[in-house]
Short mmCIF file of C-alpha atoms and ligand atoms in Angstrom, two decimals:
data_model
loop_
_atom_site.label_atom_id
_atom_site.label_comp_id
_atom_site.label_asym_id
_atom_site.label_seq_id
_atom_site.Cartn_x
_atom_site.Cartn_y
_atom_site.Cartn_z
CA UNK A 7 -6.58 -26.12 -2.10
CA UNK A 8 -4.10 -25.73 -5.10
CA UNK A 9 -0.36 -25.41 -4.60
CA UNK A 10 2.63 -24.36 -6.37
CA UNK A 11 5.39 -26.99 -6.10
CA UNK A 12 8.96 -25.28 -6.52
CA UNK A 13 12.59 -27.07 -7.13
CA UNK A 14 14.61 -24.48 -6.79
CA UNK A 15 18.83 -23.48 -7.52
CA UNK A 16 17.99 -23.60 -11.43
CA UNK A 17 18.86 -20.44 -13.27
CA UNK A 18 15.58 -18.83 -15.25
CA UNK A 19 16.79 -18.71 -19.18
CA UNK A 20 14.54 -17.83 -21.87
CA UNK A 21 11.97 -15.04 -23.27
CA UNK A 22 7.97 -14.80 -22.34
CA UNK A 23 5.24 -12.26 -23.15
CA UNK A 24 4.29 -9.84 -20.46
CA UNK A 25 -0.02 -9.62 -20.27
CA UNK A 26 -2.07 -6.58 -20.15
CA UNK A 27 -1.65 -4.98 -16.99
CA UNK A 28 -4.62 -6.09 -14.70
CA UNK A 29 -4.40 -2.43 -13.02
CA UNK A 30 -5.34 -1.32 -15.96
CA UNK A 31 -8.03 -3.84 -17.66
CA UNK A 32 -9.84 -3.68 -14.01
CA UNK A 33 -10.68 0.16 -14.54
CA UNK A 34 -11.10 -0.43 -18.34
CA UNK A 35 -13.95 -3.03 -17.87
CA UNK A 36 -15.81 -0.35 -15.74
CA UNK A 37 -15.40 2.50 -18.50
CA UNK A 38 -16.72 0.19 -20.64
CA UNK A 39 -20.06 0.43 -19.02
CA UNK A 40 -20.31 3.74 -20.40
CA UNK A 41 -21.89 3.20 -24.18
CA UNK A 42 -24.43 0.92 -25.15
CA UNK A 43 -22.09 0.24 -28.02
CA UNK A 44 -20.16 -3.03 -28.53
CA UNK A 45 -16.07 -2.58 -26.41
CA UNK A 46 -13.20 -4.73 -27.22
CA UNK A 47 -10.31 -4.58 -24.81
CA UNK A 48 -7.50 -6.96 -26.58
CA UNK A 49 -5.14 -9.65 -24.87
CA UNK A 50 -7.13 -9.59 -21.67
CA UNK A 51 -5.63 -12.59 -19.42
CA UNK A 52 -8.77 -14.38 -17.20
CA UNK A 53 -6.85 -13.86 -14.36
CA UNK A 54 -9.09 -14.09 -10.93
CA UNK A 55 -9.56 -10.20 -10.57
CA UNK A 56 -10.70 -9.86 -14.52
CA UNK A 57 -13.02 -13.11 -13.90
CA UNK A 58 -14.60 -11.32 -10.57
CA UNK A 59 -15.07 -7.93 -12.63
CA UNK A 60 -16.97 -9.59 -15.28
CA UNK A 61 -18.86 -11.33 -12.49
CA UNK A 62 -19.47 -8.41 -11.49
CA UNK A 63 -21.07 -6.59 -14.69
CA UNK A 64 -22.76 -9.55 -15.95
CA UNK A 65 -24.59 -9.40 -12.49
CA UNK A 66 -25.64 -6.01 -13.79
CA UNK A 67 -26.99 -7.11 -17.13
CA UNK A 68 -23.45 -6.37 -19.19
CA UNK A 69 -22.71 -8.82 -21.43
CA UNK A 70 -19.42 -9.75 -21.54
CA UNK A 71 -17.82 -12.81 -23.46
CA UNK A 72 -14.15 -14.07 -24.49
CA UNK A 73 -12.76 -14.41 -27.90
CA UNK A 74 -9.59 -15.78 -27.31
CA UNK A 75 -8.17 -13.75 -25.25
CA UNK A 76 -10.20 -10.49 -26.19
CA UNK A 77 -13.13 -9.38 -23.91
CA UNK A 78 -16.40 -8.09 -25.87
CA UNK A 79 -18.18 -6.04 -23.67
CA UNK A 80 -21.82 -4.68 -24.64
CA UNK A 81 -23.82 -2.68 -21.60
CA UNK A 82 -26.32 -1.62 -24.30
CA UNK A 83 -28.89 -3.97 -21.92
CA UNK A 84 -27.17 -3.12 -18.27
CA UNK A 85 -29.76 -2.36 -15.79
CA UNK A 86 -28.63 -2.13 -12.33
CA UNK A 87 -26.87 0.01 -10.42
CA UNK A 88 -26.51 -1.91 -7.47
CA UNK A 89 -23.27 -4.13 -6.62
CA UNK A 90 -24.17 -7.45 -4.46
CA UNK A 91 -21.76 -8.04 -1.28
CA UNK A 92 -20.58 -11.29 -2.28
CA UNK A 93 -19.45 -10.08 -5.41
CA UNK A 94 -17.78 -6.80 -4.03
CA UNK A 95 -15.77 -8.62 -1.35
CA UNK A 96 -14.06 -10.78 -3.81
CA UNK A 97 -12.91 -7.77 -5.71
CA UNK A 98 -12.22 -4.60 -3.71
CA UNK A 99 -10.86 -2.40 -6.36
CA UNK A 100 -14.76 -2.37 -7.81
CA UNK A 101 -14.79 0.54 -5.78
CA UNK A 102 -14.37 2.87 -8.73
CA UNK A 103 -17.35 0.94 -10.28
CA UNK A 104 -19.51 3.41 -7.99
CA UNK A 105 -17.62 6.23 -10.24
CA UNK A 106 -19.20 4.44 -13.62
CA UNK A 107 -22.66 3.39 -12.46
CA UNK A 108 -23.39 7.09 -10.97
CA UNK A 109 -22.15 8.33 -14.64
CA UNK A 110 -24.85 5.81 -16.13
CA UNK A 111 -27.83 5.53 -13.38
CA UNK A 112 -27.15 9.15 -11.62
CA UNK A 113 -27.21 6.13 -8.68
CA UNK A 114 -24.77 3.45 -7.71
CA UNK A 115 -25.21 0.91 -4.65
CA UNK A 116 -22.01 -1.32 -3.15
CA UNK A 117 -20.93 -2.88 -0.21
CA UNK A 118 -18.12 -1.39 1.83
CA UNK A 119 -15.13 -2.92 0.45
CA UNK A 120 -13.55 -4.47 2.98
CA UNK A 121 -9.65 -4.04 4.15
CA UNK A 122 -7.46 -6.78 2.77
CA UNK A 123 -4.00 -8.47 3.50
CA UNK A 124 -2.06 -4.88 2.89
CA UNK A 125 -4.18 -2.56 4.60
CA UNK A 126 -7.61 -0.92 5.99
CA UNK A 127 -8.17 0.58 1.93
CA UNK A 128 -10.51 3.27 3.18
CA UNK A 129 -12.11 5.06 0.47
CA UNK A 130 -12.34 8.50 1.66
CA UNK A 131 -11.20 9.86 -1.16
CA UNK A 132 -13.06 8.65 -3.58
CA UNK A 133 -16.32 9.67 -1.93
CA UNK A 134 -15.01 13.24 -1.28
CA UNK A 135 -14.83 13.58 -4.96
CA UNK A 136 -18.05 12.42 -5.56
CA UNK A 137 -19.94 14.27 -3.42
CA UNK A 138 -18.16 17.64 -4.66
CA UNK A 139 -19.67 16.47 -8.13
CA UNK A 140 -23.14 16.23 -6.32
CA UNK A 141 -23.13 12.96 -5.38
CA UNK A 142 -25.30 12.20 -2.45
CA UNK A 143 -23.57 9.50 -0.13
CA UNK A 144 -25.30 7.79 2.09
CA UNK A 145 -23.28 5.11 4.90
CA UNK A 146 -25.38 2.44 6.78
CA UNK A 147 -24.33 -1.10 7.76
CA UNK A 148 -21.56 -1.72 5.60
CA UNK A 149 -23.57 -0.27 2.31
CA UNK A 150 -23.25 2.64 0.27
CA UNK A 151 -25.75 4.45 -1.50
CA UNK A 152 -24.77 6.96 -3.99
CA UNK A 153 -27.33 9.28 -5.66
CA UNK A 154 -27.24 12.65 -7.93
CA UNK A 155 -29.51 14.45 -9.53
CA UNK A 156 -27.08 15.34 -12.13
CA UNK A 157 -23.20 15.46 -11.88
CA UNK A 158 -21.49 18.72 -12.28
CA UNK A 159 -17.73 19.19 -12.97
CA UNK A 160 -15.54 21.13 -11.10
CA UNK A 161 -12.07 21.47 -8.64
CA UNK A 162 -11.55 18.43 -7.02
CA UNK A 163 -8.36 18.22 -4.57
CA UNK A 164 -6.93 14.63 -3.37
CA UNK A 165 -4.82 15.39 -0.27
CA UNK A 166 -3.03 11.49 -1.65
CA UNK A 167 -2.60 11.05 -5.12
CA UNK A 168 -4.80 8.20 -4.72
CA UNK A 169 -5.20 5.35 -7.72
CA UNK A 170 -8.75 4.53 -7.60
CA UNK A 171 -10.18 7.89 -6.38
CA UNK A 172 -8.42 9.45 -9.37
CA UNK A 173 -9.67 6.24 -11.69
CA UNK A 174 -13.46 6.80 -10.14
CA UNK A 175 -13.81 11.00 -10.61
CA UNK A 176 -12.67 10.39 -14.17
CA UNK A 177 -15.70 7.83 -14.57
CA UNK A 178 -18.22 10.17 -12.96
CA UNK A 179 -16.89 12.82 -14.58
CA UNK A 180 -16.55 11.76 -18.16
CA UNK A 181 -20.29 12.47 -19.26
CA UNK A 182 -20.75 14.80 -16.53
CA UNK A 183 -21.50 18.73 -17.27
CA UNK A 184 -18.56 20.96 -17.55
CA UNK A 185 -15.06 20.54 -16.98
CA UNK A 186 -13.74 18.85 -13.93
CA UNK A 187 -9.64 19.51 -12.49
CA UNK A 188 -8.31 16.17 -10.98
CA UNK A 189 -5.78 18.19 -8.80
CA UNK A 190 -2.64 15.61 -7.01
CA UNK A 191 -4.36 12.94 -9.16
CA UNK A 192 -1.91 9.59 -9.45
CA UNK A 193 0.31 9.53 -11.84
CA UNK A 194 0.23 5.67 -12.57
CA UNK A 195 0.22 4.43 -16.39
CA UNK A 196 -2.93 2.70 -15.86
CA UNK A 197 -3.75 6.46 -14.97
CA UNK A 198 -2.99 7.15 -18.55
CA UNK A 199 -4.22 4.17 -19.81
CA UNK A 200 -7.91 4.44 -18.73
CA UNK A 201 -7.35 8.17 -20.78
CA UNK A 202 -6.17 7.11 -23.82
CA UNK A 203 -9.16 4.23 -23.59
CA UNK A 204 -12.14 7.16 -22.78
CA UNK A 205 -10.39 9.55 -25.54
CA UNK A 206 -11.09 6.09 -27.64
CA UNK A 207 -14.86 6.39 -26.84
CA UNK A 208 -15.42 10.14 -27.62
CA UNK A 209 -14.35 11.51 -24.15
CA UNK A 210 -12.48 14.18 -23.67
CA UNK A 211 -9.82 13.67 -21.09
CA UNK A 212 -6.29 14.97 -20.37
CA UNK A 213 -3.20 15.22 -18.32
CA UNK A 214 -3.28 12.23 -17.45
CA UNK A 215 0.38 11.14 -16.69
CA UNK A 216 0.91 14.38 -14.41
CA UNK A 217 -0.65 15.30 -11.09
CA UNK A 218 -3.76 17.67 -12.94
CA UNK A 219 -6.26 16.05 -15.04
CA UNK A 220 -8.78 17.62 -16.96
CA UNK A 221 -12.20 16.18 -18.13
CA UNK A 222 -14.40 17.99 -20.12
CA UNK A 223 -17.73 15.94 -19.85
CA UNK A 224 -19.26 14.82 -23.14
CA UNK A 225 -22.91 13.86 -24.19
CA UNK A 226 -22.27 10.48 -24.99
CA UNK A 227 -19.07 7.70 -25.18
CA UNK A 228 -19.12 5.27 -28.64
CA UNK A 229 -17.79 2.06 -28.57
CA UNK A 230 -14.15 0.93 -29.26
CA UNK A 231 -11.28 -1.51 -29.73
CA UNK A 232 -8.35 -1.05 -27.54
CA UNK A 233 -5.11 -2.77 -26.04
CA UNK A 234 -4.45 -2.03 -22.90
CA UNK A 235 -0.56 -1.19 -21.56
CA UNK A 236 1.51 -4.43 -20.51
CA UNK A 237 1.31 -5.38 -17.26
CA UNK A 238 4.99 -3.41 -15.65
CA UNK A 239 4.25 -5.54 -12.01
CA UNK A 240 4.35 -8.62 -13.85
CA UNK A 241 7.26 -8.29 -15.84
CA UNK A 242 9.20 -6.26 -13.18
CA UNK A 243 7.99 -9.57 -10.87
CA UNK A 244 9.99 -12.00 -13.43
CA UNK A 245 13.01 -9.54 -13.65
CA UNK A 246 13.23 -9.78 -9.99
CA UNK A 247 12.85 -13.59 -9.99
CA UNK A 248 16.09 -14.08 -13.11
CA UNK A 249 17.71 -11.47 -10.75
CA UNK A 250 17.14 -13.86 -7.66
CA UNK A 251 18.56 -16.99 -9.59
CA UNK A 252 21.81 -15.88 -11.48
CA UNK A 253 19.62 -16.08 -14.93
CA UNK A 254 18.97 -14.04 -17.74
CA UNK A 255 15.52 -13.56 -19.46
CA UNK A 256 14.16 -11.19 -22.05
CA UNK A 257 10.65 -10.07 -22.12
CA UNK A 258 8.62 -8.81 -24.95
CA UNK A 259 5.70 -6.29 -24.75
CA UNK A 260 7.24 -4.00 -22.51
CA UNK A 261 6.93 0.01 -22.36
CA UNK A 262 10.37 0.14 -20.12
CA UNK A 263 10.03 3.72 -19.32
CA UNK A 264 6.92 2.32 -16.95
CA UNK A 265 9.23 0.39 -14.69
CA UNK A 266 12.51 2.57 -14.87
CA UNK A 267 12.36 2.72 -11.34
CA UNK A 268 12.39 -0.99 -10.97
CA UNK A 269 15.44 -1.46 -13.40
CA UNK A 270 17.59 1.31 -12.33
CA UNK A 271 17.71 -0.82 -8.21
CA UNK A 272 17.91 -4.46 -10.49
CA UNK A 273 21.22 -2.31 -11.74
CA UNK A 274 21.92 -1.69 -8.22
CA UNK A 275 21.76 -5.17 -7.31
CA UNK A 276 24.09 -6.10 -10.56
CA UNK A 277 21.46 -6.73 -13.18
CA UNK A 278 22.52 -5.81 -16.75
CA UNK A 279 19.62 -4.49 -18.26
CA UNK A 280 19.38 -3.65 -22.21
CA UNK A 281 16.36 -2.48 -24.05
CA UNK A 282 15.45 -2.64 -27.26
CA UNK A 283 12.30 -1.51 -28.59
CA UNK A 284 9.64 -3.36 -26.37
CA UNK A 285 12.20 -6.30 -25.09
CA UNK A 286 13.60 -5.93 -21.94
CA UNK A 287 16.94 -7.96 -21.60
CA UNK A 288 18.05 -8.79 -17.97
CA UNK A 289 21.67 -10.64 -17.38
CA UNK A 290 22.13 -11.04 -13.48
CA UNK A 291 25.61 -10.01 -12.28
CA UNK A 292 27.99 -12.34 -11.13
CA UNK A 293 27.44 -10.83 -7.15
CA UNK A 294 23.75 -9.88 -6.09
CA UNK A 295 24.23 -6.38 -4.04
CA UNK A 296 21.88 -5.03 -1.43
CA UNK A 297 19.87 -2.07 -2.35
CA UNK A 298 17.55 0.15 -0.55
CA UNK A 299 13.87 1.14 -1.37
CA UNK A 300 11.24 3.75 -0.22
CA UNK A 301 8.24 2.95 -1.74
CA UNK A 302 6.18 5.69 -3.54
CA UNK A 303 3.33 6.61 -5.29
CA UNK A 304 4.57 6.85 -9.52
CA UNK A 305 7.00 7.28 -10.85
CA UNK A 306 8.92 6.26 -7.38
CA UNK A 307 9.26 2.98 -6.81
CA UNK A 308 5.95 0.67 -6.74
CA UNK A 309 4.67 -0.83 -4.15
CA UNK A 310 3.66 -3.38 -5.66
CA UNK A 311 7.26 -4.47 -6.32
CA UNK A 312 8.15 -4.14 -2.72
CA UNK A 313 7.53 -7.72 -1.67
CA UNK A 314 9.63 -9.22 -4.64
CA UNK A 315 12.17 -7.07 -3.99
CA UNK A 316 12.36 -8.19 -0.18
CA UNK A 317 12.73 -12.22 -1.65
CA UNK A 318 15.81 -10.62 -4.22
CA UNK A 319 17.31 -8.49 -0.97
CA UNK A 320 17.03 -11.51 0.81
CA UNK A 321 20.12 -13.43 -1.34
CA UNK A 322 21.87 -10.20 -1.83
CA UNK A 323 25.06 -9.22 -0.15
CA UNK A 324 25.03 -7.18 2.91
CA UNK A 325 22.44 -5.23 4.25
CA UNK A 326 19.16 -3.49 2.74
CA UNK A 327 16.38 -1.14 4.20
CA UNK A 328 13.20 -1.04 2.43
CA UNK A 329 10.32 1.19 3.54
CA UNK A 330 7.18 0.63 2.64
CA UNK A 331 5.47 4.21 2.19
CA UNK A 332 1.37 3.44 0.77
CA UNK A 333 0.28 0.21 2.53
CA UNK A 334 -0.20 0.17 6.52
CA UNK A 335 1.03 -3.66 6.93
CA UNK A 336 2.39 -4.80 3.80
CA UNK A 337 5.31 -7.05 5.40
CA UNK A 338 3.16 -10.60 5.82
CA UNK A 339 5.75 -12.29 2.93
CA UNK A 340 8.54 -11.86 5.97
CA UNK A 341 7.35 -14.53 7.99
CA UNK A 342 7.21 -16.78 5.34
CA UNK A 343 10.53 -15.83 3.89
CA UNK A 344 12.37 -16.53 7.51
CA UNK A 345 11.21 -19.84 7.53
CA UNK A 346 13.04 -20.14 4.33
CA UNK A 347 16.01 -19.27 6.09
CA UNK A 348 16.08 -15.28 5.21
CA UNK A 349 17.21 -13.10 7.84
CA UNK A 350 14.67 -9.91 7.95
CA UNK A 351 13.71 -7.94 10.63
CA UNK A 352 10.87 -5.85 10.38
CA UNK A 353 10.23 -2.29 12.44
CA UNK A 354 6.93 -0.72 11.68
CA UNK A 355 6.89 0.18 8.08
CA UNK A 356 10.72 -0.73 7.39
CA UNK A 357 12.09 -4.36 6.77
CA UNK A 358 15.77 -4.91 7.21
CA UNK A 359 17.12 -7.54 5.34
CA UNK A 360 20.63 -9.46 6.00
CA UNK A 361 21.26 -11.17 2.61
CA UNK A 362 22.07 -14.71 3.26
CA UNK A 363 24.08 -16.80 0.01
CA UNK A 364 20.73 -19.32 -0.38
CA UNK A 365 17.49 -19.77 0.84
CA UNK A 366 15.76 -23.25 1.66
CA UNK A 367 12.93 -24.97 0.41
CA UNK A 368 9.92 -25.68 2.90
CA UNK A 369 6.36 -25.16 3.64
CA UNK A 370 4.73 -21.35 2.95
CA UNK A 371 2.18 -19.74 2.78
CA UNK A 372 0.68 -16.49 0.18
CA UNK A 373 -1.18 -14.24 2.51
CA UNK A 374 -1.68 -11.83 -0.57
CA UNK A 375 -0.84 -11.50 -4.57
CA UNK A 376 2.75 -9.56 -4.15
CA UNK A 377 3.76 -11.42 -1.03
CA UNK A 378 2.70 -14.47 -2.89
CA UNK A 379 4.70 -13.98 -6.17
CA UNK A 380 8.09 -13.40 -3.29
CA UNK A 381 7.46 -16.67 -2.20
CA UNK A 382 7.75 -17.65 -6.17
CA UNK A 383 10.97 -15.43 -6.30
CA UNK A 384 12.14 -17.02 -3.18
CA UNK A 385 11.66 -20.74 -4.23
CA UNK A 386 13.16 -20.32 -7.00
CA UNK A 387 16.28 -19.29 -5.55
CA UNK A 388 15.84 -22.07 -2.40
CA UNK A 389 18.01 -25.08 -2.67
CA UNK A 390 15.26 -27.96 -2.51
CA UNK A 391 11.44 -27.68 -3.02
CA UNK A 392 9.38 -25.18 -1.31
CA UNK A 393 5.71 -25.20 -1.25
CA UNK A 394 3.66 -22.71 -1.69
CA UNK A 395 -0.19 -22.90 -0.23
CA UNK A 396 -3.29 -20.63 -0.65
CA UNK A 397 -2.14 -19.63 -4.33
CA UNK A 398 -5.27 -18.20 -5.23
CA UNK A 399 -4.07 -14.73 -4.14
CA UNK A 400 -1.39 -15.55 -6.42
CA UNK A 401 -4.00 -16.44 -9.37
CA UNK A 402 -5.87 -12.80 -8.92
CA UNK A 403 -2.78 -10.84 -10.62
CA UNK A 404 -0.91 -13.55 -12.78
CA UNK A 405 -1.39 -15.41 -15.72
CA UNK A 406 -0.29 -19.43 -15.41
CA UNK A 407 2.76 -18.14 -13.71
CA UNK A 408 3.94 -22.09 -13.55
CA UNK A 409 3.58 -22.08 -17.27
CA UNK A 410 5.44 -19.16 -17.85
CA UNK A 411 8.30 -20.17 -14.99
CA UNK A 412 8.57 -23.68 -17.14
CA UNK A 413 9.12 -21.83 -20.17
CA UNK A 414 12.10 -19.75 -18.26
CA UNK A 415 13.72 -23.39 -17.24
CA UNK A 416 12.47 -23.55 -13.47
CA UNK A 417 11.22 -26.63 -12.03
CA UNK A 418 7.73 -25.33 -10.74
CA UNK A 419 4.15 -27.28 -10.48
CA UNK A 420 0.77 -26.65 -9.85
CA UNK A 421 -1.04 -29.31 -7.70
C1 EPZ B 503 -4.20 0.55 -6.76
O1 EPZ B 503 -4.90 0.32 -5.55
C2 EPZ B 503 -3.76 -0.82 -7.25
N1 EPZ B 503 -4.94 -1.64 -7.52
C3 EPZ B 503 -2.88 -1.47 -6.19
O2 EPZ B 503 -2.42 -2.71 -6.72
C4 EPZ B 503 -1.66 -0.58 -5.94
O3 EPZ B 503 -0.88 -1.15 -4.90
C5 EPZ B 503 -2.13 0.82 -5.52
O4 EPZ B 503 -3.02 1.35 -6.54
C6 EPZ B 503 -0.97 1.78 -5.35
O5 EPZ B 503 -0.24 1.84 -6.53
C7 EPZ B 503 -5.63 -1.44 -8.68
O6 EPZ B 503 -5.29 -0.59 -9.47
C8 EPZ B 503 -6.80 -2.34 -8.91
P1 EPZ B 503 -4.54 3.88 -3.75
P2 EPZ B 503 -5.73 1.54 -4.86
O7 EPZ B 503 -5.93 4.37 -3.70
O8 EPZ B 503 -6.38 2.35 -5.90
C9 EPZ B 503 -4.81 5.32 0.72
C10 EPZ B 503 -1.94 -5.00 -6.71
O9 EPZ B 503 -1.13 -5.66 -6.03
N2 EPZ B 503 -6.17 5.77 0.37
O10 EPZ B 503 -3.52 4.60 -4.60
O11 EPZ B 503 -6.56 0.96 -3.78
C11 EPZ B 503 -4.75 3.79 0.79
O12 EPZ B 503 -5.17 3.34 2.05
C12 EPZ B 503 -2.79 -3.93 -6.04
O13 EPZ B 503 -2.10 -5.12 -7.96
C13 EPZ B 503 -6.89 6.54 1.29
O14 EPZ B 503 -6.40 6.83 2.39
O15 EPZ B 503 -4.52 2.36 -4.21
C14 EPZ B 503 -3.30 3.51 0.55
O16 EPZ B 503 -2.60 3.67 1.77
C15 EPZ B 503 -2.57 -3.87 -4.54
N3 EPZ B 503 -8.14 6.95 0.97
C16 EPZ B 503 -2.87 4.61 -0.42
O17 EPZ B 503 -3.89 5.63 -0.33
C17 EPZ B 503 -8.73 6.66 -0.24
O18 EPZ B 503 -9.88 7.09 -0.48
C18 EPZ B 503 -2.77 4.15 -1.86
O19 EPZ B 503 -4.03 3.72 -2.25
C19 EPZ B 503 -7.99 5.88 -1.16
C20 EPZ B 503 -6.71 5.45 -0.84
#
């Protein structure tokens, strides 16, 4: 199994790229399915969820193929509706496929996605807003069967502003009849992104960006070239990781408004951040301060942040109390991190972390993506080499991260 070989105590220095935000390709690829006209979604990275998504829709007749790093995407042959297990459990978010192939077939069929590392993921949500648009759900032995006559728009109320509900009642209701009210959708920017991509295909979305979204459903989506937003979790993840070794880095292709929350704690901790334009400049401070964090849905602070943060809180003067808020058991980076010589104690959803001046290489393991990239931000900081096993949770959500760490000065391999 590959491994990510880490020499750490160098400071990162240099400038990178950030990638299209995979939260926001994922849903992309799935709106695509909606015209039997050719899609281009730009500066895709083939990171492991993309590759599992177009797994996924070539195994329902899509055909999807690379140039460079653009995705071409023409469903004008797809012809099923029905998702296999082994290709939903590799990639749960293709839950808000079901929203897409309904919009298409009037029927979608999937497997249960199952929990994962962070949580049970149920998906009550999303199937409460289907069935108010007339979807028929039907629950046996792990499978679901979806089926509608037609799909009708109207009120639809999430008691959580949930991602991927919000993501799948836009898909079914984007060619549905009459307008449909998204009310406590999610916020996210890959929210707004997936609007700004259906507007691009001759829907008729809005809101987006604010907790009521409004779909008028359409006749029929054309086809379109788009670029989808920069990926905020991977540049806030390389902020954190300068921020954890002393460095100073500049990233280009960054909306900074998207991670505000993010820089305004790395200015807690001492960061000096400047923007300009897309570029975000980050010059650690001389002390790293503790910080605290309650995780929350956007534009609080991500979750998806939380476990990098925990690795930077770790080497940070005194003590810091981050809650996580979305994600039942979203913690298993801890364990890991204590063998490195952190000092965190963790009480249901709160970790409590006694910064220590340096962390020590050794043996770890990436139980998931985020707590995987802390064991990056952690090794980087550790005085001798830590290795890190089971990096393909790593690979789902970053693009050749040892690549882009050499670039930034670190001494990091991939075996
Ligand atoms: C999306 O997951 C992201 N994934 C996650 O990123 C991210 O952590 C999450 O949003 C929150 O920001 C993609 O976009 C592909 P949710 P999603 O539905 O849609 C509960 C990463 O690291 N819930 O907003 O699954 C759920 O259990 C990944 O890139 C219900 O109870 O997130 C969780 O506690 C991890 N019922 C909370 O809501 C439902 O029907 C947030 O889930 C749906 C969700």
């Amino acid at each position: 199994m590959a491994k990510y070989i880490i020499r750490g105590g160098k400071k990162l220095e240099g400038k990178i790229e950030a990638e299209s935000a995979k939260n926001a390709v994922l849903p992309l690829l799935a709106a695509a399915c909606l015209t039997d006209e050719e899609v281009i979604i730009k500066n895709c990275p083939p990171i492991l969820d993309v590759v599992s998504m177009v797994n996924i829709l070539k195994e329902l007749g899509v055909k999807v193929r690379y140039e460079g790093k653009n995705l071409i995407v023409d469903a004008s042959s797809m012809h099923s509706y029905s998702i296999p297990y082994s290709l939903s459990k590799e990639l749960r978010s293709s839950v808000f496929m079901l929203g897409a192939l309904i919009s298409r077939f009037k029927s979608a069929e999937a497997s249960y996605p199952g929990g994962c590392d962070i949580g049970l993921r149920p998906i009550d949500l999303h199937l409460a807003g289907l069935k108010q648009m007339g979807v028929r759900v039907g629950e046996f032995g792990g499978e679901i069967v979806c089926k509608a006559d037609k799909l009708t728009g109207g009120d639809i109320y999430f008691d959580f502003p949930s991602v991927g509900a919000t993501e799948n009642i836009m898909l079914a209701a984007v060619l549905a009849e009459g307008r449909t009210v998204i009310h406590n959708a999610a916020k996210e920017p890959e929210v707004e992104d997936l609007q700004q991509f259906i507007n691009s295909m001759g829907g008729k979305v809005s809101g987006a960006g604010s907790s009521v979204i409004t779909v008028d459903g359409v006749k029929r989506l054309h086809g379109t070239e788009y670029k989808p937003i920069f990926d905020r979790i991977e540049a806030g993840t390389y902020l954190v990781a300068a921020a954890a070794t002393g460095g100073n880095i500049e990233i280009s292709n960054c909306n900074p408004e998207k991670i505000s929350a993010l820089l305004h704690k790395l200015c807690e901790n001492t960061c000096k951040i400047t923007l300009n334009n897309d570029i975000i400049y980050l010059k650690s401070g001389s002390v790293r301060k503790s910080f605290n964090i309650e995780t929350l849905p956007y534009p609080g602070f991500p979750t998806d942040m939380q476990a990098q943060m925990v690795a930077l809180a770790a080497v940070s003067n005194g003590i810091s109390v981050i809650r996580e808020n979305i994600f039942e058991t979203r913690f298993r980076h801890v364990r890991e991190l204590n063998r490195m010589g952190a000092n965190i104690v963790v009480k249901d959803r709160v970790a409590i972390v006694s910064g220590v001046k340096e962390l020590s290489g050794a043996k770890v393991t990436a139980h998931d993506l985020r707590g995987g990239a802390a064991l990056i931000v952690a090794g980087l900081n550790a005085r001798g080499v830590t290795v890190i096993d089971d990096i393909r949770h790593v690979e789902r959500g970053y693009y050749k991260p040892e690549e882009k760490f050499r670039m930034l000065g670190a001494d990091f391999e991939k075996l």
